[in-house]
Structure formats: C-alpha cells, structure tokens
mmCIF file of C-alpha atoms and ligand atoms in Angstrom:
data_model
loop_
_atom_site.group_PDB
_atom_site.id
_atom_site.type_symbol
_atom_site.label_atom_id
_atom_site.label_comp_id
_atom_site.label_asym_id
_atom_site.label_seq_id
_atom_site.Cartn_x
_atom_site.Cartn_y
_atom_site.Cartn_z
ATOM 1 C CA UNK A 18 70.832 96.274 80.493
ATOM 2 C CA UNK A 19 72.920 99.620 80.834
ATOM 3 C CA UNK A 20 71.605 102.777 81.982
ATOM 4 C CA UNK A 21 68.484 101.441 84.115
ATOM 5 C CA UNK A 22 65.167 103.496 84.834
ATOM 6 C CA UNK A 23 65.398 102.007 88.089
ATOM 7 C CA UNK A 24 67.379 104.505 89.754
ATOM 8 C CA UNK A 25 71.135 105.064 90.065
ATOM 9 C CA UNK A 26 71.203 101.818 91.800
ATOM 10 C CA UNK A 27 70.303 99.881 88.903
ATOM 11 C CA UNK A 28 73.095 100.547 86.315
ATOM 12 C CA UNK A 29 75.741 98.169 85.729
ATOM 13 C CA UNK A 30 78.628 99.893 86.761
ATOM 14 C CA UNK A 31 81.721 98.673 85.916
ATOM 15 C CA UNK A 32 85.266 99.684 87.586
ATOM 16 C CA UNK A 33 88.212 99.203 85.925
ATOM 17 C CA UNK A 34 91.976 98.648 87.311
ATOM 18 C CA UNK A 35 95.438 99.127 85.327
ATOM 19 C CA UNK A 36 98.295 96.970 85.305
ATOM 20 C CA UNK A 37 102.080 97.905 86.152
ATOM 21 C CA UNK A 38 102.927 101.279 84.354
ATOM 22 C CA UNK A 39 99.998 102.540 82.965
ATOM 23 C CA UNK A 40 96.713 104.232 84.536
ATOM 24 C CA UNK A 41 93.240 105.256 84.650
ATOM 25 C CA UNK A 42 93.587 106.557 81.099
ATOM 26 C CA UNK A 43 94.082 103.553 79.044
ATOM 27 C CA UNK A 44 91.056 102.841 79.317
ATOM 28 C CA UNK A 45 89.403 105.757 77.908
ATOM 29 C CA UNK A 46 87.767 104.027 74.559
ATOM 30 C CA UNK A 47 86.277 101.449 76.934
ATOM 31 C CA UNK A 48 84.959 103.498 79.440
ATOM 32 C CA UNK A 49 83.744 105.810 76.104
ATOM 33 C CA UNK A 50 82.061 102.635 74.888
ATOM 34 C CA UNK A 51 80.447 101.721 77.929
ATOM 35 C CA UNK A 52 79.440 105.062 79.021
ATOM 36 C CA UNK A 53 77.443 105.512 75.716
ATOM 37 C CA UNK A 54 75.588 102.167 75.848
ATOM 38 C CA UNK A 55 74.114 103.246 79.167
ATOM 39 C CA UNK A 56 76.449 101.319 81.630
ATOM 40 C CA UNK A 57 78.464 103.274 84.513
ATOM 41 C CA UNK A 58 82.188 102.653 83.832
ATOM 42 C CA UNK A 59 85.044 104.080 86.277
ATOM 43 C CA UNK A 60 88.733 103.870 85.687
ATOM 44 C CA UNK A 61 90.893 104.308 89.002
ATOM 45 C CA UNK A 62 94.603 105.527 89.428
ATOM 46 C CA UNK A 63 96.472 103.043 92.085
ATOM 47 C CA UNK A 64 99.082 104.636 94.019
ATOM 48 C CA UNK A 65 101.962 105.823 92.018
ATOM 49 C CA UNK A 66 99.815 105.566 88.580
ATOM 50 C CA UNK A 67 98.390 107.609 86.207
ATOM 51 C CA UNK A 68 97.745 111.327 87.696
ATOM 52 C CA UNK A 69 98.130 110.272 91.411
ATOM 53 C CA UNK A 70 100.693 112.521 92.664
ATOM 54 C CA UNK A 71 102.467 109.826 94.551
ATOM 55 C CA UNK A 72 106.305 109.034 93.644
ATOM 56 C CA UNK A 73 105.641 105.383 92.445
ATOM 57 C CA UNK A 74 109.197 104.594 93.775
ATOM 58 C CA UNK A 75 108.164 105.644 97.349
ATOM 59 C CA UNK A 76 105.070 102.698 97.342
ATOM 60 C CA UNK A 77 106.177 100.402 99.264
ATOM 61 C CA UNK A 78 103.059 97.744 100.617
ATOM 62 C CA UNK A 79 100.580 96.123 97.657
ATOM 63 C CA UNK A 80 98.045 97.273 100.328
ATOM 64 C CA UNK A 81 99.523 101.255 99.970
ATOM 65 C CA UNK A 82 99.246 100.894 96.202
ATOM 66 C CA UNK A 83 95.837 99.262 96.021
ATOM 67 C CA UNK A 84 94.427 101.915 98.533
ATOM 68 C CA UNK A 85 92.662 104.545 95.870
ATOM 69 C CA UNK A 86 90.590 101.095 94.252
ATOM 70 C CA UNK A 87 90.167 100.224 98.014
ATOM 71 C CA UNK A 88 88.609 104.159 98.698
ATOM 72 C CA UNK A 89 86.789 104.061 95.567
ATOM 73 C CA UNK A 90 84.644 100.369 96.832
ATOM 74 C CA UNK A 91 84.278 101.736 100.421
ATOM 75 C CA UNK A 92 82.786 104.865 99.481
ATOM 76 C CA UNK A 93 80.001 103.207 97.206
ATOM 77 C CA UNK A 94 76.189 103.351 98.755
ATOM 78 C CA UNK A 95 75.006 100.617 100.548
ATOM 79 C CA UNK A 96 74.030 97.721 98.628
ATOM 80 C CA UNK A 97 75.541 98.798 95.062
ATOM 81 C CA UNK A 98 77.443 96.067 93.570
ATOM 82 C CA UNK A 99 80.061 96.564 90.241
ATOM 83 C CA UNK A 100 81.602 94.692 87.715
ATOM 84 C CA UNK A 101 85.300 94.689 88.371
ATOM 85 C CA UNK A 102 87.476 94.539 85.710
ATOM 86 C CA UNK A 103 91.809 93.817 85.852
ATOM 87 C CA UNK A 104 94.223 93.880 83.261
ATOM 88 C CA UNK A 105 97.833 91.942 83.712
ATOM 89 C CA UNK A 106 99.552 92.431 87.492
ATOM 90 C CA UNK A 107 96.189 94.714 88.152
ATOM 91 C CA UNK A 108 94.829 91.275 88.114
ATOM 92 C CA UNK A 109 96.595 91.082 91.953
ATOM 93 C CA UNK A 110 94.775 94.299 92.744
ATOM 94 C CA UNK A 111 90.961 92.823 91.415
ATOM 95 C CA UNK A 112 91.588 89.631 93.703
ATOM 96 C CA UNK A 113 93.252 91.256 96.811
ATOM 97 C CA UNK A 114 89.860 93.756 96.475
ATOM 98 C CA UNK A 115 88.040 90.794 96.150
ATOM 99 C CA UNK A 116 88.819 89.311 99.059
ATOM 100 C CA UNK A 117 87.922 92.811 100.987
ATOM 101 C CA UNK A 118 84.716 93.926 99.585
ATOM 102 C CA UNK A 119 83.143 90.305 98.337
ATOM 103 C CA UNK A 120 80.004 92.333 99.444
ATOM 104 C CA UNK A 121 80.483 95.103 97.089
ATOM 105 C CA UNK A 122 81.437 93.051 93.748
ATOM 106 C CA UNK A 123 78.743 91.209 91.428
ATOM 107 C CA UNK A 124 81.539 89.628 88.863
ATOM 108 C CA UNK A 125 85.232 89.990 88.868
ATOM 109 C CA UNK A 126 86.880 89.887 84.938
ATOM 110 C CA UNK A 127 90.709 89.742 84.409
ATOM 111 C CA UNK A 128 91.992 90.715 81.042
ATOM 112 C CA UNK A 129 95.792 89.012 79.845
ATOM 113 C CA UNK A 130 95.837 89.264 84.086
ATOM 114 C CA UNK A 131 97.375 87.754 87.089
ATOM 115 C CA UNK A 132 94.369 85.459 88.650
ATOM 116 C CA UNK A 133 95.697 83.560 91.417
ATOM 117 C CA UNK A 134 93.675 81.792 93.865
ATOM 118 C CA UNK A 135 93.823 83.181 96.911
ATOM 119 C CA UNK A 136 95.439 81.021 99.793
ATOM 120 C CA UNK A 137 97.572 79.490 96.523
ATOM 121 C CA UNK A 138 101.034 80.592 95.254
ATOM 122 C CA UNK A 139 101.924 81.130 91.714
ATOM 123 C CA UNK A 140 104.696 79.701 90.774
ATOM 124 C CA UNK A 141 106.839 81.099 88.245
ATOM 125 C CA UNK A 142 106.093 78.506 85.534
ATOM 126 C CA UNK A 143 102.740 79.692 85.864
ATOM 127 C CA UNK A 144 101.807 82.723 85.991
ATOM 128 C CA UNK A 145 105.177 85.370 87.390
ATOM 129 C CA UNK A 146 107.035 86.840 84.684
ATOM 130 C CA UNK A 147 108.973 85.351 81.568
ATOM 131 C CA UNK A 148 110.505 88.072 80.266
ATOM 132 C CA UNK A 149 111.531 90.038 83.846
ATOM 133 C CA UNK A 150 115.108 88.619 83.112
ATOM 134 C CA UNK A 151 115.704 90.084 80.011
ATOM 135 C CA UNK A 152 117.653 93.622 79.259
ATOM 136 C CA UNK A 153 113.418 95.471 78.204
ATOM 137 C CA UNK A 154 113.251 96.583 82.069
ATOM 138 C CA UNK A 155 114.970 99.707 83.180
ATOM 139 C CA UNK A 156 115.412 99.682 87.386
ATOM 140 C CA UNK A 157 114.924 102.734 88.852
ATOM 141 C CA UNK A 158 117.271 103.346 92.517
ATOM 142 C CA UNK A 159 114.942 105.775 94.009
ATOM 143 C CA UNK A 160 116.583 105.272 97.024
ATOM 144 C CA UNK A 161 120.431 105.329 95.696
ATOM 145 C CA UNK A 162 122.314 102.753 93.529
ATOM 146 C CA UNK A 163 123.741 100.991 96.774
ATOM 147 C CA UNK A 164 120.151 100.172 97.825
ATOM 148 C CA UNK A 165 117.931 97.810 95.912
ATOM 149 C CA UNK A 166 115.790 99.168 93.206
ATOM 150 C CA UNK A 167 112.383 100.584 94.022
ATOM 151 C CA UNK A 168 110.740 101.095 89.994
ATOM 152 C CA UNK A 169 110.797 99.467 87.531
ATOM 153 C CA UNK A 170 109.913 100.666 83.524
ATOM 154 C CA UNK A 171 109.696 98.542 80.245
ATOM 155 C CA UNK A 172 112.797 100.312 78.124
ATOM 156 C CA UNK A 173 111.253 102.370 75.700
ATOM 157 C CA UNK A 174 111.873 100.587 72.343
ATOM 158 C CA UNK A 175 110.510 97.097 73.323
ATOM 159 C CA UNK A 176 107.028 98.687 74.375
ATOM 160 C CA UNK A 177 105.810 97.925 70.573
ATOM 161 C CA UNK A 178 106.627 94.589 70.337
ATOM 162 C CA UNK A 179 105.617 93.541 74.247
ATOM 163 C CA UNK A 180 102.587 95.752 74.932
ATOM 164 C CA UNK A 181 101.165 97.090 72.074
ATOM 165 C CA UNK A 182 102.461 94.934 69.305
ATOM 166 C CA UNK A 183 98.827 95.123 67.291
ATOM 167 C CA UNK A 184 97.437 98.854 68.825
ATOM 168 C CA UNK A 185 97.436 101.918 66.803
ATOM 169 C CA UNK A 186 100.385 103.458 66.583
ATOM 170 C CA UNK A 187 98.756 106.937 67.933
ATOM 171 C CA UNK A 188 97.686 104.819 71.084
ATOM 172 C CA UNK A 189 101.302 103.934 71.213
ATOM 173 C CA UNK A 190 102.850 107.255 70.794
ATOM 174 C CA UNK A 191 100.164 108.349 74.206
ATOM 175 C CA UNK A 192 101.411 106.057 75.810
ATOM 176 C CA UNK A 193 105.110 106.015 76.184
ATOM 177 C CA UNK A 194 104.119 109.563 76.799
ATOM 178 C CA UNK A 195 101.956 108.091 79.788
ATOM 179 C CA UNK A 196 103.761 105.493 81.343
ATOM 180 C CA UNK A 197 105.360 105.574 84.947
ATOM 181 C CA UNK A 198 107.321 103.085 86.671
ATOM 182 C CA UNK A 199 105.600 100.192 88.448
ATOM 183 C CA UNK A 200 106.308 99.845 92.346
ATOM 184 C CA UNK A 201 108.062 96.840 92.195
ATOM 185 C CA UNK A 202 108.402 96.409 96.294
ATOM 186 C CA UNK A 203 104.670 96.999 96.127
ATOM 187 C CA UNK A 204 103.963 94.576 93.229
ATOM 188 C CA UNK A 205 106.193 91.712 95.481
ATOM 189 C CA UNK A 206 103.155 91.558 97.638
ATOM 190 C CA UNK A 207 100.455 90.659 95.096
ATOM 191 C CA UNK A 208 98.682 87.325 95.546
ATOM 192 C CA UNK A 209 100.025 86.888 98.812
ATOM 193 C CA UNK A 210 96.007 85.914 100.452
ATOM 194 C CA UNK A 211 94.447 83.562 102.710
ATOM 195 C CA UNK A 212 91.926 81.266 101.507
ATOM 196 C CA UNK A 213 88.643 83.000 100.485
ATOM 197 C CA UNK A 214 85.243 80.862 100.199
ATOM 198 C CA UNK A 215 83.240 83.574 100.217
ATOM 199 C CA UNK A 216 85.220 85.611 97.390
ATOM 200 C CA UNK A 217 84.891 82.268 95.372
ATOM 201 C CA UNK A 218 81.438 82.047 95.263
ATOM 202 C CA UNK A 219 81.614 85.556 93.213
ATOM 203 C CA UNK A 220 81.441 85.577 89.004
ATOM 204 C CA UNK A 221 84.782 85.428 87.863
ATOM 205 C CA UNK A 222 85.454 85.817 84.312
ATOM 206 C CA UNK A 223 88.841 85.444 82.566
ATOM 207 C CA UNK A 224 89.602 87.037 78.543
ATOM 208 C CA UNK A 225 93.070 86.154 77.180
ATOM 209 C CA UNK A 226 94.451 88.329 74.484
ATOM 210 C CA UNK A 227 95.712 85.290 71.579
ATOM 211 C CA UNK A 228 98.489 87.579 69.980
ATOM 212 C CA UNK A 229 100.064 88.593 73.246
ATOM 213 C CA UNK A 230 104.094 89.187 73.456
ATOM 214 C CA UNK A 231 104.308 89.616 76.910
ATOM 215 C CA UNK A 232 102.290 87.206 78.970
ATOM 216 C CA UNK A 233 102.323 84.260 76.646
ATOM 217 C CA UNK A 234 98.583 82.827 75.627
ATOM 218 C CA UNK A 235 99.994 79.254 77.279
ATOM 219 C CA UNK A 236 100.657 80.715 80.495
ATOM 220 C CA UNK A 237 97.490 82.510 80.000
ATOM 221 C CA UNK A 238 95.758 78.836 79.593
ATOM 222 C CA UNK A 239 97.899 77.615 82.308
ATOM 223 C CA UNK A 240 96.434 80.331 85.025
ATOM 224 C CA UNK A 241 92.963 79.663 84.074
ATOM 225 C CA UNK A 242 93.880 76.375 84.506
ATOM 226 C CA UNK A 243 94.654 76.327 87.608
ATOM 227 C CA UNK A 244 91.212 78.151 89.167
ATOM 228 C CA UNK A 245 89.087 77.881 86.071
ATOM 229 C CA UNK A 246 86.173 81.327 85.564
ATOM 230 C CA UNK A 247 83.108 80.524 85.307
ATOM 231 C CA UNK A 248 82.956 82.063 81.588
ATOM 232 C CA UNK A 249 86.213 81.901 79.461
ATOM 233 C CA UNK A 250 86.492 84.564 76.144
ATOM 234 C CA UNK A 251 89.310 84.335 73.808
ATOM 235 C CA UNK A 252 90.325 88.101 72.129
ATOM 236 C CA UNK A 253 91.961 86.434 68.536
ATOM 237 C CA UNK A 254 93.429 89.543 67.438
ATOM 238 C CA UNK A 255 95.052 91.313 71.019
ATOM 239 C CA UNK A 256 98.289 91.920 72.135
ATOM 240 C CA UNK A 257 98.462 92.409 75.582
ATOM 241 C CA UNK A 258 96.622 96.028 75.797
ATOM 242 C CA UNK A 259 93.449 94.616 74.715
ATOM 243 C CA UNK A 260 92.133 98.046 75.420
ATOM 244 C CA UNK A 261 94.171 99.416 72.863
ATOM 245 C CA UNK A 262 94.077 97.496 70.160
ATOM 246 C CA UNK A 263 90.437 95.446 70.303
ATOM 247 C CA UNK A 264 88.298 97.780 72.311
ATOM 248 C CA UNK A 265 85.104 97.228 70.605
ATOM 249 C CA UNK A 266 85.803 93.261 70.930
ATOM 250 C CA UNK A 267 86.179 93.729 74.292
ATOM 251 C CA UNK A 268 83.539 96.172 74.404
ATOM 252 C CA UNK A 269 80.964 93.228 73.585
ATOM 253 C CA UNK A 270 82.789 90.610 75.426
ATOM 254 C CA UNK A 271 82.046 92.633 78.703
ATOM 255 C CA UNK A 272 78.112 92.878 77.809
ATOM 256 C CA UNK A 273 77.788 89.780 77.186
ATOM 257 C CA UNK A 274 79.413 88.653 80.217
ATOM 258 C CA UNK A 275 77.632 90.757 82.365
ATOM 259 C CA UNK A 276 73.774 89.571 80.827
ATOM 260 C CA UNK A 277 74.406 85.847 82.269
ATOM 261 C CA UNK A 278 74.034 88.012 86.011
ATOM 262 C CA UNK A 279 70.796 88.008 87.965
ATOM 263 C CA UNK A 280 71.107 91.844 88.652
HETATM 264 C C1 LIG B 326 109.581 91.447 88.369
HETATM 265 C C2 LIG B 326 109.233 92.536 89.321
HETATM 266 C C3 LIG B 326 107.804 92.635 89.790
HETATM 267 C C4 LIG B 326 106.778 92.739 88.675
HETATM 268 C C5 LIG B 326 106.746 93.772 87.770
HETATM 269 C C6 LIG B 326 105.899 93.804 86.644
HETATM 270 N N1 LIG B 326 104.927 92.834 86.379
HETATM 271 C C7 LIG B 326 104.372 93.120 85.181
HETATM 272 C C8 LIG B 326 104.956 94.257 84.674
HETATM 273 C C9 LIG B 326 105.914 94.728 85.577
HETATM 274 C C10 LIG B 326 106.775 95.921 85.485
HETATM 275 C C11 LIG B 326 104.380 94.548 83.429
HETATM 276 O O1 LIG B 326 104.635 95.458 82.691
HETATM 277 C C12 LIG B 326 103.272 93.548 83.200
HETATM 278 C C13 LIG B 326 101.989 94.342 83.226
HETATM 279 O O2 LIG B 326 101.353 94.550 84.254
HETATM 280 O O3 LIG B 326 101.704 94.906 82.025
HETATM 281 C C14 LIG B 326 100.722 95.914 81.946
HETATM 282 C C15 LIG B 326 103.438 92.575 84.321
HETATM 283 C C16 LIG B 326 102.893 91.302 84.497
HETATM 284 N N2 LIG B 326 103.042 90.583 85.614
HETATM 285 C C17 LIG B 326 102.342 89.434 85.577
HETATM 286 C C18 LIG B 326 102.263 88.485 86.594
HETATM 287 C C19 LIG B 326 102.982 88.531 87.820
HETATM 288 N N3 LIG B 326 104.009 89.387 88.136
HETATM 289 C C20 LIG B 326 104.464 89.144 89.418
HETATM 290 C C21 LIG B 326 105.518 89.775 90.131
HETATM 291 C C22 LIG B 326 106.205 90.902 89.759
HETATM 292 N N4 LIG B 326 105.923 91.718 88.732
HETATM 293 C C23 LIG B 326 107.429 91.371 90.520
HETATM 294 C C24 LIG B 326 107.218 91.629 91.973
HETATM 295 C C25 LIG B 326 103.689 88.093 89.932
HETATM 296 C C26 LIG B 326 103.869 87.551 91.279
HETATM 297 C C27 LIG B 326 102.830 87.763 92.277
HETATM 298 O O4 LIG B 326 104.859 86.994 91.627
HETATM 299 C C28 LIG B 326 102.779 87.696 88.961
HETATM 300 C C29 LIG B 326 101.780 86.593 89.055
HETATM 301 C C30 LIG B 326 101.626 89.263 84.282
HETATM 302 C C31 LIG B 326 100.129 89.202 84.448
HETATM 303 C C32 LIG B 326 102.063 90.508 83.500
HETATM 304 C C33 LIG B 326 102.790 90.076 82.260
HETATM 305 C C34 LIG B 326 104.261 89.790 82.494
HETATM 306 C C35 LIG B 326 104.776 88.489 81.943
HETATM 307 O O5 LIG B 326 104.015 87.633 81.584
HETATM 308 O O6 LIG B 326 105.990 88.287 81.866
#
C-alpha cells in the first residue's frame, strides 16, 4: 500500500501537523517509520514553530499561523490527495485546512487533538483546556508587561509529567531543548468555522492516547463524542506525545487506517 509502482501519484502520502510548542521534528520516528515502509510522510513547521524563523509572539491570526500547512496543500499537483494527520491544538489547524482544501485531503486523523465540528463551539467542559489555569504555563509579554501576553510555554519542570509522562527520557531531554512558545492570540482563533458538508463527507479518524496527563482520556471520549470518526483507535500505553513514546503503535494504527480507503 506504500510506495506505489504507479507513479508518484500513487503513494500514500501522509502530512503531519504539530500542536502548541513543538514542530516539524517531533515527528521524526514516524515520518522514519513511514518513509521506510514505502509511504510519503511530510512534517510541516506552522508559523512561529519549529525552524520557521518567525517570532511566535508576533503571530497574531490562526489563519497567519496555519499559512506554511496552507502553502504546503496548495502547492501539491493536481489531483494528489494526503492523509492528514493532527496532534492536540494542531487538531484546529487539520480541521480549519479541512475546510479549505476538502479537495486535496483523502482522510483527516487527530491524535490526543482538538476535533471540533466546524460551525460548532467547544465549550470548555469539552474539549478547551483543564489545566490552562494552573501555575505549568509561563506568559510571555512580547509586547511589554502592560499589554496582554502574546506566548505562552509549559514551565519547564511539569513537561514530564504533562507531555511526555511515558516517552524516553532522551526524547524528553530534545525536547525542552526544542520547544517554543505557542501563539496564544493565534491559537484564540482555532475552531472558529462555518458549517462544512462537504469537509464532512471526508475520512476522519480520531486515536486517543489512554495514559494522557494533559488532555484527559474523558474529555478525549467526550470530543469524539460529540462528532464521532468514522474509525476510533485507542493508544493503551501514551501520554500525550504519542509520537514519542508509542511510535511504532501508532506507526500501525496509521496503516491500518489508511487500508479501509479506496485509493
Ligand atoms: C489557553 C491559551 C490558548 C491555548 C494554548 C495551548 N493549548 C494547548 C497548549 C497550549 C499552550 C498545549 O500545550 C496543548 C498542546 O497543543 O500540546 C501539544 C494544548 C491543547 N489545547 C487543546 C484544546 C484547545 N485549546 C484551546 C484554546 C487555547 N489553547 C487558548 C487560546 C481550544 C479552543 C479553541 O478554545 C481548544 C479546543 C487540547 C487538544 C490540548 C491539551 C490541553 C488540555 O487538555 O488542557
């Protein structure tokens, strides 16, 4: 099913979106995985993220911040379809896309993600944030402590226990090394859509990570829920970086989600 004789046109290509903090580069084992069984697998920076040389605090529209995964679907050749894939608020950024490019996307899969229906509102017993009251978050002022803040960064001695509570510790030690902090006047604009029809008659798969710290596995049943996927897979042993700390899991979860297309 992965790398096709057919013709560039015929691999399974899957494209794969961070959530607030991290980048492209967490997902370098999957993307490794994928790229070795044959499938096409791209990671993307959003704006702010990663190695894009944007100031994160200076992001100030979802739409701004969403732009490089917005580049990356517009520039694909006619009649090319991927897989998109979403972990946690990049969830916002697979559904806004979604919405844009229906024509471009064969299945949509969120990982420990926001999925909101577009045209809906979450509502903060849902699907927002738990823990965005407590003293983990450090605000950033890019724009001077008598303005309101414009970043926002888990504190570094929580990350263990909220993100990566079951990853390997080397994966941990990258990371805190990798992290920037998330646009958070850019993130107030996620899952803010009309109704979609057409983006709802697209695949949508939804994986929730069981040992997750941050977005708790009964919110996680809540959201799907409230639009239920068309396939549901449960990851037993993740915290919330699935990508981290079950990647072959995941790995399989993705293939076999992908063979119940008609490609
Ligand atoms: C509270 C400010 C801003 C926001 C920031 C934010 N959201 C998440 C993080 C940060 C900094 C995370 O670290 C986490 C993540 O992406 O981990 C990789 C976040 C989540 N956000 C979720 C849902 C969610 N967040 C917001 C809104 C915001 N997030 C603020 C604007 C919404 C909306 C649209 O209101 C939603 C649906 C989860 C998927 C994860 C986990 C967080 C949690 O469960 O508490």
């Amino acid at each position: 099913m992965g790398g096709g004789d057919g013709g560039e046109d015929s691999v399974v290509h899957f494209v794969f979106v961070h959530g607030a903090s991290h980048g492209a580069w967490c997902w370098y084992k999957l993307t490794t995985l994928l790229a070795a069984a044959g499938f096409k697998a791209t990671s993307v920076d959003l704006t702010g993220a990663g190695i894009n040389l944007t100031d994160s605090n200076t992001v100030v529209d979802f739409d701004q911040y969403n732009r490089p995964l917005f580049s990356l679907l517009s520039d694909l050749p006619p009649h090319h379809k991927i897989i998109l894939v979403g972990h946690s608020i990049g969830g916002g950024s697979v559904t806004e896309a979604l919405c844009k490019f229906t024509d471009k996307i064969s299945m949509v899969v969120y990982l420990a993600a926001d999925m909101v229906q577009p045209g809906s509102t979450s509502s903060p017993h849902d699907s927002a944030m738990t823990v965005g009251e407590e003293d983990i978050w450090e605000l950033i002022y890019g724009e001077g402590a008598d303005k309101p803040p414009t970043g926002m960064l888990m504190k570094e001695e929580f990350r263990r226990h909220y993100y990566y509570s079951q990853s390997p510790l080397e994966d941990v030690t990258l990371a805190c090394k990798l992290l920037r902090p998330a646009p958070l006047r850019a993130l107030n604009g996620a899952d803010k859509l009309a109704p979609n029809p057409e983006a709802e008659k697209v695949p949508r798969v939804y994986i929730k990570t069981a040992k997750d710290n941050l977005f708790d596995p009964l919110r996680q049943d809540r959201v799907v829920e409230k639009w239920p996927p068309s396939q549901l897979y449960i990851l037993e042993e993740s915290d919330h970086s699935a990508f981290f700390s079950v990647p072959t899991t995941l790995f399989a979860y993705l293939v076999r989600a992908v063979s119940f297309l008609q490609l």
